[in-house]
PDB file of C-alpha atoms in Angstrom:
ATOM      1  CA  UNK A 633      16.749  16.100 -19.563  1.00 38.00           C
ATOM      2  CA  UNK A 634      17.615  14.801 -16.089  1.00 41.00           C
ATOM      3  CA  UNK A 635      14.647  15.029 -13.897  1.00 42.00           C
ATOM      4  CA  UNK A 636      16.797  14.237 -10.880  1.00 38.00           C
ATOM      5  CA  UNK A 637      17.320  18.035 -10.448  1.00 41.00           C
ATOM      6  CA  UNK A 638      14.218  18.264  -8.583  1.00 42.00           C
ATOM      7  CA  UNK A 639      14.287  16.845  -5.044  1.00 42.00           C
ATOM      8  CA  UNK A 640      10.277  16.697  -4.892  1.00 46.00           C
ATOM      9  CA  UNK A 641       7.461  17.175  -7.358  1.00 43.00           C
ATOM     10  CA  UNK A 642       6.472  20.371  -5.728  1.00 43.00           C
ATOM     11  CA  UNK A 643       9.625  21.863  -7.244  1.00 47.00           C
ATOM     12  CA  UNK A 644       8.532  20.395 -10.531  1.00 49.00           C
ATOM     13  CA  UNK A 645       5.019  22.038 -10.441  1.00 44.00           C
ATOM     14  CA  UNK A 646       6.443  25.397  -8.984  1.00 44.00           C
ATOM     15  CA  UNK A 647       9.159  25.774 -11.469  1.00 42.00           C
ATOM     16  CA  UNK A 648       7.220  24.847 -14.502  1.00 41.00           C
ATOM     17  CA  UNK A 649       3.552  25.554 -14.158  1.00 42.00           C
ATOM     18  CA  UNK A 650       3.414  28.044 -16.934  1.00 42.00           C
ATOM     19  CA  UNK A 651       6.887  28.797 -17.853  1.00 47.00           C
ATOM     20  CA  UNK A 652       9.204  26.635 -19.775  1.00 51.00           C
ATOM     21  CA  UNK A 653      12.446  25.725 -17.980  1.00 50.00           C
ATOM     22  CA  UNK A 654      16.032  26.408 -19.003  1.00 49.00           C
ATOM     23  CA  UNK A 655      18.109  23.505 -18.732  1.00 53.00           C
ATOM     24  CA  UNK A 656      22.003  23.477 -20.448  1.00 55.00           C
ATOM     25  CA  UNK A 657      20.647  26.208 -22.644  1.00 53.00           C
ATOM     26  CA  UNK A 658      17.657  24.435 -24.078  1.00 61.00           C
ATOM     27  CA  UNK A 659      14.034  25.599 -23.246  1.00 58.00           C
ATOM     28  CA  UNK A 660      12.085  22.737 -21.983  1.00 64.00           C
ATOM     29  CA  UNK A 661       8.394  22.749 -22.356  1.00 66.00           C
ATOM     30  CA  UNK A 662       6.830  20.058 -19.930  1.00 63.00           C
ATOM     31  CA  UNK A 663       3.769  19.761 -22.114  1.00 65.00           C
ATOM     32  CA  UNK A 664       5.616  18.790 -25.256  1.00 68.00           C
ATOM     33  CA  UNK A 665       7.160  15.693 -23.779  1.00 71.00           C
ATOM     34  CA  UNK A 666       6.684  12.445 -25.270  1.00 75.00           C
ATOM     35  CA  UNK A 667       3.576  10.914 -24.068  1.00 74.00           C
ATOM     36  CA  UNK A 668       5.524   7.702 -23.260  1.00 77.00           C
ATOM     37  CA  UNK A 669       8.004   9.800 -21.037  1.00 78.00           C
ATOM     38  CA  UNK A 670       5.073  11.659 -19.226  1.00 75.00           C
ATOM     39  CA  UNK A 671       3.380   8.693 -18.356  1.00 76.00           C
ATOM     40  CA  UNK A 672       6.527   6.863 -16.978  1.00 77.00           C
ATOM     41  CA  UNK A 673       7.060  10.112 -14.838  1.00 78.00           C
ATOM     42  CA  UNK A 674       3.752  10.357 -13.498  1.00 78.00           C
ATOM     43  CA  UNK A 675       3.644   6.710 -12.630  1.00 76.00           C
ATOM     44  CA  UNK A 676       6.355   7.063 -10.360  1.00 81.00           C
ATOM     45  CA  UNK A 677       4.707   9.464  -8.180  1.00 83.00           C
ATOM     46  CA  UNK A 678       2.121   8.815  -5.360  1.00 82.00           C
ATOM     47  CA  UNK A 679      -1.396  10.039  -5.477  1.00 87.00           C
ATOM     48  CA  UNK A 680      -0.677  13.046  -3.239  1.00 87.00           C
ATOM     49  CA  UNK A 681       2.234  14.309  -5.695  1.00 87.00           C
ATOM     50  CA  UNK A 682      -0.069  13.816  -8.490  1.00 87.00           C
ATOM     51  CA  UNK A 683      -3.140  15.496  -7.072  1.00 87.00           C
ATOM     52  CA  UNK A 684      -1.384  18.196  -5.169  1.00 86.00           C
ATOM     53  CA  UNK A 685       1.554  18.849  -7.692  1.00 84.00           C
ATOM     54  CA  UNK A 686       1.860  17.014 -11.048  1.00 84.00           C
ATOM     55  CA  UNK A 687      -1.582  17.872 -12.440  1.00 86.00           C
ATOM     56  CA  UNK A 688      -0.834  21.525 -11.949  1.00 84.00           C
ATOM     57  CA  UNK A 689       2.347  21.602 -14.078  1.00 81.00           C
ATOM     58  CA  UNK A 690       0.370  22.208 -17.364  1.00 82.00           C
ATOM     59  CA  UNK A 691      -2.895  21.436 -19.243  1.00 84.00           C
ATOM     60  CA  UNK A 692      -1.347  18.299 -21.011  1.00 83.00           C
ATOM     61  CA  UNK A 693      -0.328  16.738 -17.727  1.00 80.00           C
ATOM     62  CA  UNK A 694      -3.746  17.621 -16.239  1.00 85.00           C
ATOM     63  CA  UNK A 695      -5.213  15.599 -18.779  1.00 84.00           C
ATOM     64  CA  UNK A 696      -2.786  12.854 -18.295  1.00 83.00           C
ATOM     65  CA  UNK A 697      -3.695  13.021 -14.476  1.00 84.00           C
ATOM     66  CA  UNK A 698      -7.327  12.576 -15.033  1.00 88.00           C
ATOM     67  CA  UNK A 699      -7.055   9.699 -17.463  1.00 88.00           C
ATOM     68  CA  UNK A 700      -8.726   6.708 -15.437  1.00 91.00           C
ATOM     69  CA  UNK A 701      -5.744   4.614 -16.613  1.00 88.00           C
ATOM     70  CA  UNK A 702      -3.399   6.516 -14.560  1.00 87.00           C
ATOM     71  CA  UNK A 703      -5.318   5.504 -11.307  1.00 92.00           C
ATOM     72  CA  UNK A 704      -5.311   1.495 -11.713  1.00 94.00           C
ATOM     73  CA  UNK A 705      -2.826   1.566  -9.089  1.00 94.00           C
ATOM     74  CA  UNK A 706      -2.934   4.047  -6.007  1.00 94.00           C
ATOM     75  CA  UNK A 707      -0.095   4.573  -3.795  1.00 91.00           C
ATOM     76  CA  UNK A 708      -0.596   6.247  -0.620  1.00 90.00           C
ATOM     77  CA  UNK A 709       2.466   4.978   1.404  1.00 84.00           C
ATOM     78  CA  UNK A 710       5.074   6.862   3.456  1.00 69.00           C
ATOM     79  CA  UNK A 711       3.124  10.152   3.401  1.00 68.00           C
ATOM     80  CA  UNK A 712       3.918  11.331   6.727  1.00 60.00           C
ATOM     81  CA  UNK A 713       2.873  14.499   8.397  1.00 55.00           C
ATOM     82  CA  UNK A 714       1.391  16.414   5.287  1.00 64.00           C
ATOM     83  CA  UNK A 715      -1.513  18.231   6.846  1.00 75.00           C
ATOM     84  CA  UNK A 716      -3.944  17.115   4.136  1.00 81.00           C
ATOM     85  CA  UNK A 717      -7.230  15.199   4.594  1.00 87.00           C
ATOM     86  CA  UNK A 718      -5.939  11.960   3.178  1.00 90.00           C
ATOM     87  CA  UNK A 719      -9.201  10.191   3.455  1.00 90.00           C
ATOM     88  CA  UNK A 720     -10.791  12.379   0.867  1.00 91.00           C
ATOM     89  CA  UNK A 721      -7.696  12.521  -1.233  1.00 90.00           C
ATOM     90  CA  UNK A 722      -8.059   8.902  -1.376  1.00 94.00           C
ATOM     91  CA  UNK A 723     -11.546   9.122  -2.270  1.00 95.00           C
ATOM     92  CA  UNK A 724     -10.795  11.273  -5.124  1.00 92.00           C
ATOM     93  CA  UNK A 725      -8.281   9.086  -6.414  1.00 93.00           C
ATOM     94  CA  UNK A 726     -10.748   6.122  -6.275  1.00 96.00           C
ATOM     95  CA  UNK A 727     -13.323   8.250  -8.204  1.00 95.00           C
ATOM     96  CA  UNK A 728     -10.801   8.970 -10.832  1.00 93.00           C
ATOM     97  CA  UNK A 729      -9.995   5.010 -11.674  1.00 94.00           C
ATOM     98  CA  UNK A 730     -13.725   4.896 -12.605  1.00 94.00           C
ATOM     99  CA  UNK A 731     -13.954   1.360 -11.297  1.00 94.00           C
ATOM    100  CA  UNK A 732     -10.501   0.150 -12.639  1.00 95.00           C
ATOM    101  CA  UNK A 733      -8.509   0.197  -9.570  1.00 96.00           C
ATOM    102  CA  UNK A 734      -6.445  -3.121  -9.572  1.00 97.00           C
ATOM    103  CA  UNK A 735      -4.078  -2.027  -6.790  1.00 96.00           C
ATOM    104  CA  UNK A 736      -3.815   0.153  -3.627  1.00 96.00           C
ATOM    105  CA  UNK A 737      -1.469   0.878  -0.948  1.00 95.00           C
ATOM    106  CA  UNK A 738      -2.473   2.692   2.529  1.00 94.00           C
ATOM    107  CA  UNK A 739      -0.658   3.430   5.336  1.00 91.00           C
ATOM    108  CA  UNK A 740      -1.812   4.819   8.801  1.00 90.00           C
ATOM    109  CA  UNK A 741      -5.101   6.460   7.763  1.00 91.00           C
ATOM    110  CA  UNK A 742      -7.171   3.550   6.785  1.00 93.00           C
ATOM    111  CA  UNK A 743     -10.821   3.266   8.270  1.00 94.00           C
ATOM    112  CA  UNK A 744     -13.775   0.983   7.993  1.00 95.00           C
ATOM    113  CA  UNK A 745     -15.465   3.635   6.149  1.00 96.00           C
ATOM    114  CA  UNK A 746     -12.468   3.947   3.588  1.00 96.00           C
ATOM    115  CA  UNK A 747     -12.274   0.360   3.246  1.00 96.00           C
ATOM    116  CA  UNK A 748     -15.993  -0.066   2.202  1.00 96.00           C
ATOM    117  CA  UNK A 749     -15.631   2.946  -0.216  1.00 97.00           C
ATOM    118  CA  UNK A 750     -13.116   1.174  -1.913  1.00 97.00           C
ATOM    119  CA  UNK A 751     -14.780  -2.225  -2.046  1.00 96.00           C
ATOM    120  CA  UNK A 752     -18.062  -0.715  -3.333  1.00 96.00           C
ATOM    121  CA  UNK A 753     -16.190   1.257  -5.966  1.00 95.00           C
ATOM    122  CA  UNK A 754     -13.444  -1.352  -7.063  1.00 95.00           C
ATOM    123  CA  UNK A 755     -14.894  -4.844  -7.577  1.00 92.00           C
ATOM    124  CA  UNK A 756     -11.806  -5.569  -9.688  1.00 94.00           C
ATOM    125  CA  UNK A 757      -9.287  -4.953  -7.102  1.00 96.00           C
ATOM    126  CA  UNK A 758      -6.661  -7.563  -7.133  1.00 96.00           C
ATOM    127  CA  UNK A 759      -4.067  -6.218  -4.529  1.00 96.00           C
ATOM    128  CA  UNK A 760      -4.844  -4.462  -1.351  1.00 97.00           C
ATOM    129  CA  UNK A 761      -2.031  -3.499   1.171  1.00 96.00           C
ATOM    130  CA  UNK A 762      -2.694  -2.083   4.770  1.00 95.00           C
ATOM    131  CA  UNK A 763       0.027  -1.022   7.050  1.00 92.00           C
ATOM    132  CA  UNK A 764      -0.384   0.541  10.656  1.00 90.00           C
ATOM    133  CA  UNK A 765      -4.221   1.247   9.982  1.00 91.00           C
ATOM    134  CA  UNK A 766      -5.112   1.273  13.750  1.00 90.00           C
ATOM    135  CA  UNK A 767      -8.805   2.555  13.071  1.00 93.00           C
ATOM    136  CA  UNK A 768      -9.725  -0.688  10.963  1.00 93.00           C
ATOM    137  CA  UNK A 769     -11.659  -3.160  12.879  1.00 92.00           C
ATOM    138  CA  UNK A 770     -11.803  -6.966  12.145  1.00 91.00           C
ATOM    139  CA  UNK A 771     -15.599  -6.480  11.329  1.00 92.00           C
ATOM    140  CA  UNK A 772     -15.032  -3.787   8.975  1.00 93.00           C
ATOM    141  CA  UNK A 773     -11.984  -5.443   7.322  1.00 92.00           C
ATOM    142  CA  UNK A 774     -14.033  -8.583   6.835  1.00 91.00           C
ATOM    143  CA  UNK A 775     -17.003  -6.905   5.474  1.00 92.00           C
ATOM    144  CA  UNK A 776     -15.025  -4.871   2.896  1.00 93.00           C
ATOM    145  CA  UNK A 777     -12.885  -8.040   1.773  1.00 91.00           C
ATOM    146  CA  UNK A 778     -16.169  -9.921   1.166  1.00 89.00           C
ATOM    147  CA  UNK A 779     -16.841  -7.764  -1.747  1.00 92.00           C
ATOM    148  CA  UNK A 780     -13.473  -8.177  -3.527  1.00 92.00           C
ATOM    149  CA  UNK A 781     -13.877 -11.691  -5.032  1.00 89.00           C
ATOM    150  CA  UNK A 782     -10.875 -11.163  -7.394  1.00 93.00           C
ATOM    151  CA  UNK A 783      -8.331 -10.378  -4.519  1.00 94.00           C
ATOM    152  CA  UNK A 784      -4.930 -12.068  -5.135  1.00 95.00           C
ATOM    153  CA  UNK A 785      -2.488 -10.019  -2.805  1.00 96.00           C
ATOM    154  CA  UNK A 786      -3.352  -9.010   0.656  1.00 96.00           C
ATOM    155  CA  UNK A 787      -1.150  -7.365   3.211  1.00 95.00           C
ATOM    156  CA  UNK A 788      -2.368  -6.549   6.623  1.00 94.00           C
ATOM    157  CA  UNK A 789       0.690  -5.211   8.418  1.00 91.00           C
ATOM    158  CA  UNK A 790       0.662  -3.735  11.975  1.00 88.00           C
ATOM    159  CA  UNK A 791      -3.063  -3.966  11.998  1.00 86.00           C
ATOM    160  CA  UNK A 792      -5.785  -5.924  13.978  1.00 79.00           C
ATOM    161  CA  UNK A 793      -6.536  -9.074  12.198  1.00 84.00           C
ATOM    162  CA  UNK A 794      -8.036 -12.260  14.044  1.00 83.00           C
ATOM    163  CA  UNK A 795      -7.971 -15.944  13.199  1.00 81.00           C
ATOM    164  CA  UNK A 796     -11.551 -16.031  12.346  1.00 82.00           C
ATOM    165  CA  UNK A 797     -11.087 -13.050  10.047  1.00 86.00           C
ATOM    166  CA  UNK A 798      -8.448 -15.065   8.297  1.00 89.00           C
ATOM    167  CA  UNK A 799     -10.666 -17.804   7.911  1.00 89.00           C
ATOM    168  CA  UNK A 800     -13.325 -15.636   6.148  1.00 86.00           C
ATOM    169  CA  UNK A 801     -10.616 -14.271   3.792  1.00 87.00           C
ATOM    170  CA  UNK A 802      -9.401 -17.695   2.955  1.00 89.00           C
ATOM    171  CA  UNK A 803     -13.006 -18.796   2.223  1.00 87.00           C
ATOM    172  CA  UNK A 804     -13.813 -15.731   0.109  1.00 87.00           C
ATOM    173  CA  UNK A 805     -10.618 -15.561  -2.093  1.00 86.00           C
ATOM    174  CA  UNK A 806      -9.762 -19.032  -3.545  1.00 79.00           C
ATOM    175  CA  UNK A 807      -7.302 -17.083  -5.722  1.00 82.00           C
ATOM    176  CA  UNK A 808      -5.187 -15.581  -3.037  1.00 93.00           C
ATOM    177  CA  UNK A 809      -1.710 -16.310  -3.939  1.00 96.00           C
ATOM    178  CA  UNK A 810       0.205 -13.631  -1.614  1.00 97.00           C
ATOM    179  CA  UNK A 811      -0.646 -13.024   2.125  1.00 96.00           C
ATOM    180  CA  UNK A 812       1.557 -10.640   4.326  1.00 95.00           C
ATOM    181  CA  UNK A 813       0.409 -10.770   7.995  1.00 93.00           C
ATOM    182  CA  UNK A 814       3.208  -8.775  10.015  1.00 91.00           C
ATOM    183  CA  UNK A 815       3.652  -7.827  13.680  1.00 87.00           C
ATOM    184  CA  UNK A 816       6.278  -6.781  16.102  1.00 80.00           C
ATOM    185  CA  UNK A 817       8.405  -9.639  17.094  1.00 76.00           C
ATOM    186  CA  UNK A 818       9.722  -9.969  20.677  1.00 77.00           C
ATOM    187  CA  UNK A 819      12.224 -12.274  22.450  1.00 78.00           C
ATOM    188  CA  UNK A 820      11.364 -14.017  24.338  1.00 79.00           C
ATOM    189  CA  UNK A 821       7.917 -14.428  22.691  1.00 77.00           C
ATOM    190  CA  UNK A 822       5.060 -12.845  24.565  1.00 81.00           C
ATOM    191  CA  UNK A 823       2.515 -15.054  23.169  1.00 86.00           C
ATOM    192  CA  UNK A 824       2.129 -18.756  21.526  1.00 92.00           C
ATOM    193  CA  UNK A 825      -0.589 -19.400  19.246  1.00 93.00           C
ATOM    194  CA  UNK A 826      -1.373 -21.279  16.028  1.00 95.00           C
ATOM    195  CA  UNK A 827      -4.619 -19.728  15.468  1.00 94.00           C
ATOM    196  CA  UNK A 828      -3.465 -17.522  12.350  1.00 94.00           C
ATOM    197  CA  UNK A 829      -1.261 -20.808  11.011  1.00 96.00           C
ATOM    198  CA  UNK A 830      -4.323 -22.976  11.188  1.00 95.00           C
ATOM    199  CA  UNK A 831      -6.701 -20.424   9.472  1.00 94.00           C
ATOM    200  CA  UNK A 832      -4.289 -20.254   6.692  1.00 95.00           C
ATOM    201  CA  UNK A 833      -3.715 -23.778   6.485  1.00 95.00           C
ATOM    202  CA  UNK A 834      -7.398 -24.491   6.463  1.00 94.00           C
ATOM    203  CA  UNK A 835      -8.507 -21.994   3.745  1.00 94.00           C
ATOM    204  CA  UNK A 836      -5.534 -20.607   1.664  1.00 95.00           C
ATOM    205  CA  UNK A 837      -4.291 -23.814  -0.250  1.00 95.00           C
ATOM    206  CA  UNK A 838      -3.222 -21.744  -3.508  1.00 95.00           C
ATOM    207  CA  UNK A 839      -0.697 -19.293  -1.524  1.00 96.00           C
ATOM    208  CA  UNK A 840       2.556 -18.705  -3.415  1.00 97.00           C
ATOM    209  CA  UNK A 841       3.962 -15.965  -0.942  1.00 98.00           C
ATOM    210  CA  UNK A 842       3.443 -15.886   2.759  1.00 98.00           C
ATOM    211  CA  UNK A 843       5.062 -13.520   5.090  1.00 96.00           C
ATOM    212  CA  UNK A 844       4.479 -13.800   8.782  1.00 95.00           C
ATOM    213  CA  UNK A 845       6.930 -11.344  10.457  1.00 92.00           C
ATOM    214  CA  UNK A 846       6.671 -11.378  14.110  1.00 91.00           C
ATOM    215  CA  UNK A 847       3.847 -14.108  14.137  1.00 93.00           C
ATOM    216  CA  UNK A 848       3.507 -16.082  17.316  1.00 93.00           C
ATOM    217  CA  UNK A 849       2.928 -19.654  15.312  1.00 96.00           C
ATOM    218  CA  UNK A 850       5.028 -22.575  16.569  1.00 96.00           C
ATOM    219  CA  UNK A 851       6.532 -25.737  14.539  1.00 97.00           C
ATOM    220  CA  UNK A 852       2.996 -27.352  14.657  1.00 97.00           C
ATOM    221  CA  UNK A 853       1.337 -24.381  12.849  1.00 97.00           C
ATOM    222  CA  UNK A 854       3.988 -24.185  10.186  1.00 97.00           C
ATOM    223  CA  UNK A 855       3.770 -27.828   9.520  1.00 97.00           C
ATOM    224  CA  UNK A 856       0.049 -27.396   9.103  1.00 97.00           C
ATOM    225  CA  UNK A 857       0.832 -24.624   6.490  1.00 98.00           C
ATOM    226  CA  UNK A 858       3.187 -26.961   4.612  1.00 97.00           C
ATOM    227  CA  UNK A 859       1.016 -29.755   4.508  1.00 97.00           C
ATOM    228  CA  UNK A 860      -1.939 -27.765   3.152  1.00 96.00           C
ATOM    229  CA  UNK A 861      -0.167 -25.061   0.870  1.00 96.00           C
ATOM    230  CA  UNK A 862       1.592 -27.035  -1.728  1.00 96.00           C
ATOM    231  CA  UNK A 863       2.307 -24.297  -3.828  1.00 96.00           C
ATOM    232  CA  UNK A 864       3.996 -22.303  -1.327  1.00 97.00           C
ATOM    233  CA  UNK A 865       7.416 -20.657  -2.847  1.00 97.00           C
ATOM    234  CA  UNK A 866       8.225 -17.608  -0.573  1.00 97.00           C
ATOM    235  CA  UNK A 867       8.261 -17.976   3.208  1.00 97.00           C
ATOM    236  CA  UNK A 868       9.080 -15.229   5.549  1.00 96.00           C
ATOM    237  CA  UNK A 869       9.390 -16.182   9.225  1.00 95.00           C
ATOM    238  CA  UNK A 870      11.654 -13.636  10.612  1.00 93.00           C
ATOM    239  CA  UNK A 871      10.985 -12.903  14.282  1.00 91.00           C
ATOM    240  CA  UNK A 872       8.765 -15.742  14.646  1.00 94.00           C
ATOM    241  CA  UNK A 873      10.647 -17.040  17.759  1.00 93.00           C
ATOM    242  CA  UNK A 874       8.296 -19.836  18.472  1.00 95.00           C
ATOM    243  CA  UNK A 875       9.521 -21.661  15.275  1.00 96.00           C
ATOM    244  CA  UNK A 876      12.775 -23.591  15.633  1.00 94.00           C
ATOM    245  CA  UNK A 877      13.131 -25.230  12.003  1.00 92.00           C
ATOM    246  CA  UNK A 878      14.847 -28.387  13.017  1.00 92.00           C
ATOM    247  CA  UNK A 879      14.828 -32.127  11.618  1.00 93.00           C
ATOM    248  CA  UNK A 880      12.033 -33.096   9.198  1.00 94.00           C
ATOM    249  CA  UNK A 881      10.589 -29.475   9.329  1.00 95.00           C
ATOM    250  CA  UNK A 882      14.005 -28.028   8.329  1.00 94.00           C
ATOM    251  CA  UNK A 883      14.195 -30.503   5.408  1.00 95.00           C
ATOM    252  CA  UNK A 884      10.780 -29.754   4.063  1.00 95.00           C
ATOM    253  CA  UNK A 885      11.516 -26.098   4.172  1.00 95.00           C
ATOM    254  CA  UNK A 886      14.685 -26.429   2.320  1.00 92.00           C
ATOM    255  CA  UNK A 887      13.341 -28.808  -0.352  1.00 93.00           C
ATOM    256  CA  UNK A 888      10.240 -26.849  -1.138  1.00 93.00           C
ATOM    257  CA  UNK A 889      10.456 -23.389  -0.313  1.00 97.00           C
ATOM    258  CA  UNK A 890      12.408 -21.373  -2.924  1.00 96.00           C
ATOM    259  CA  UNK A 891      12.990 -18.190  -0.647  1.00 96.00           C
ATOM    260  CA  UNK A 892      13.038 -18.853   3.002  1.00 96.00           C
ATOM    261  CA  UNK A 893      13.638 -16.111   5.737  1.00 95.00           C
ATOM    262  CA  UNK A 894      14.273 -17.824   8.963  1.00 94.00           C
ATOM    263  CA  UNK A 895      13.417 -16.621  12.362  1.00 93.00           C
ATOM    264  CA  UNK A 896      16.740 -15.148  13.202  1.00 91.00           C
ATOM    265  CA  UNK A 897      17.543 -13.726   9.611  1.00 90.00           C
ATOM    266  CA  UNK A 898      18.082  -9.995   9.589  1.00 81.00           C
ATOM    267  CA  UNK A 899      15.362  -8.432  11.793  1.00 64.00           C
ATOM    268  CA  UNK A 900      14.531  -5.130  10.275  1.00 64.00           C
ATOM    269  CA  UNK A 901      10.934  -4.530  10.124  1.00 59.00           C
ATOM    270  CA  UNK A 902       9.368  -4.655   6.734  1.00 58.00           C
ATOM    271  CA  UNK A 903       8.256  -0.807   7.889  1.00 59.00           C
ATOM    272  CA  UNK A 904      10.127   1.796   9.696  1.00 52.00           C
ATOM    273  CA  UNK A 905       8.675   1.127  13.209  1.00 43.00           C
ATOM    274  CA  UNK A 906       9.419   4.962  14.144  1.00 39.00           C
ATOM    275  CA  UNK A 907       7.588   6.530  11.467  1.00 38.00           C
ATOM    276  CA  UNK A 908       4.591   7.214  13.202  1.00 32.00           C
ATOM    277  CA  UNK A 909       1.769   9.428  11.550  1.00 35.00           C
ATOM    278  CA  UNK A 910       1.225  12.502  13.708  1.00 33.00           C
ATOM    279  CA  UNK A 911      -1.019  15.561  13.596  1.00 36.00           C
ATOM    280  CA  UNK A 912       1.027  18.668  12.838  1.00 34.00           C
ATOM    281  CA  UNK A 913      -1.831  21.235  12.760  1.00 37.00           C
ATOM    282  CA  UNK A 914      -0.219  23.107  15.479  1.00 38.00           C
ATOM    283  CA  UNK A 915       3.034  23.469  13.658  1.00 39.00           C
ATOM    284  CA  UNK A 916       2.323  23.363  10.182  1.00 37.00           C
ATOM    285  CA  UNK A 917       4.821  23.773   7.212  1.00 36.00           C
ATOM    286  CA  UNK A 918       3.941  27.195   5.455  1.00 32.00           C
ATOM    287  CA  UNK A 919       4.829  25.406   2.290  1.00 30.00           C
ATOM    288  CA  UNK A 920       2.224  22.892   2.547  1.00 32.00           C
ATOM    289  CA  UNK A 921      -1.552  23.906   1.289  1.00 34.00           C
ATOM    290  CA  UNK A 922      -4.487  24.603   4.011  1.00 38.00           C
ATOM    291  CA  UNK A 923      -5.364  20.925   5.413  1.00 36.00           C
ATOM    292  CA  UNK A 924      -9.061  22.340   5.029  1.00 39.00           C
ATOM    293  CA  UNK A 925      -8.637  22.559   1.218  1.00 36.00           C
ATOM    294  CA  UNK A 926      -9.269  18.925   0.506  1.00 37.00           C
ATOM    295  CA  UNK A 927     -12.180  19.245   3.235  1.00 36.00           C
ATOM    296  CA  UNK A 928     -13.935  21.871   1.051  1.00 38.00           C
ATOM    297  CA  UNK A 929     -13.565  19.810  -1.678  1.00 38.00           C
ATOM    298  CA  UNK A 930     -15.590  16.750  -0.248  1.00 36.00           C
ATOM    299  CA  UNK A 931     -18.524  17.039  -2.267  1.00 37.00           C
ATOM    300  CA  UNK A 932     -16.332  17.660  -5.609  1.00 41.00           C
ATOM    301  CA  UNK A 933     -15.579  13.762  -6.185  1.00 37.00           C
ATOM    302  CA  UNK A 934     -14.067  14.495  -9.655  1.00 42.00           C
ATOM    303  CA  UNK A 935     -11.650  17.005  -7.940  1.00 44.00           C
ATOM    304  CA  UNK A 936     -12.026  19.074 -10.845  1.00 45.00           C
ATOM    305  CA  UNK A 937     -14.321  22.186 -10.568  1.00 40.00           C
ATOM    306  CA  UNK A 938     -13.155  23.659  -7.527  1.00 43.00           C
ATOM    307  CA  UNK A 939      -9.342  23.009  -8.128  1.00 46.00           C
ATOM    308  CA  UNK A 940      -7.767  26.504  -7.510  1.00 32.00           C
ATOM    309  CA  UNK A 941      -5.064  25.242  -9.998  1.00 31.00           C
ATOM    310  CA  UNK A 942      -7.422  24.175 -13.043  1.00 38.00           C
ATOM    311  CA  UNK A 943      -5.806  25.292 -16.256  1.00 33.00           C
TER     312      UNK A 943
END
C-alpha cells in the first residue's frame, strides 16, 4: 500500500473513516494495519493532523491517538492559516501526554500563558523550540524555563530574548547542549553587541551545538565562547557580519569545530521569513472546520467527550 496517494491526512480521514479503501483490486481496512505501521504513520503527522484528521479514521486509530506515548513529541510547526484555535489544540495535546512530553515545537502562536502551561505540565521536557512567537516576553520565557530543569535543547528564533534571560537560562540548565538563537542578519550590521555571546560564554559550558544566525556578536564575543565552551562541535555564524574569522580565531575554529557555518555562507534563513501567520476569519476555506470548534472544547481537556467524530 502506497500512502503517498494521499496529499494530506484530510484525504486519509475522509476516504477511509468507515469504509475500506480499494487499492489495486484489494480492500484495505485502515484499522487492520500492523501496529508498527500505524505508529509509524501517525508519528509523521503534526498535532493538528492527528487531532483533526487521523483520530477520526477508525476506532483503532483513535485508540492509538489517545495513547500518551503518541504525545511525547508535539509538532506544531508550519501550520499556516488553518483557522483553528491553536492554543487550545496545543493544550489538548499536552494533556494527552499525561506528563510524558519530552519535545515540543511551536511556531507563531506561543504566548507566556501557553509556555507556563507547558512548564507546569511537563517537567520532563528536554527540547523546546519556539519560532516567530512575538507574544512571548522575556519575563514569561524566563519564568517558564526555570520550571524545566531537564532541558537540553532550546531554540528561540525570531523571538525576543535578552542577554539577561540568556544568563538565567544558562544558570538554570547545566545540561543544555543545544542553543539556537536566530534573528535576521543585515549588511551592514545595524547593531554591534556581545551581550548574548558573553552570557553564553559565562553560563553554558556544556554546549555542543550553537546556532547564532544573524547575531550582532563580534570576534571578541566569539573568542569568549570558544574559551568557555570546550565541547562545542557545531557552530552556525551565518549572517553574523560583525565576525571576521581571521588569524588565530580562524585557526581555533578550524581545529575545534567539526561543523562550521561562516558569516558569508549560503544565507537562506532557517525559516521562511515570508511565511507569516495571519487571521483568515474573513476568508475561510469551506473545507476547514469552524474555528470556534476548539473554543467550544476548552473545558474538555481530554478532547474526547465532545468530539463530533468520536467513534
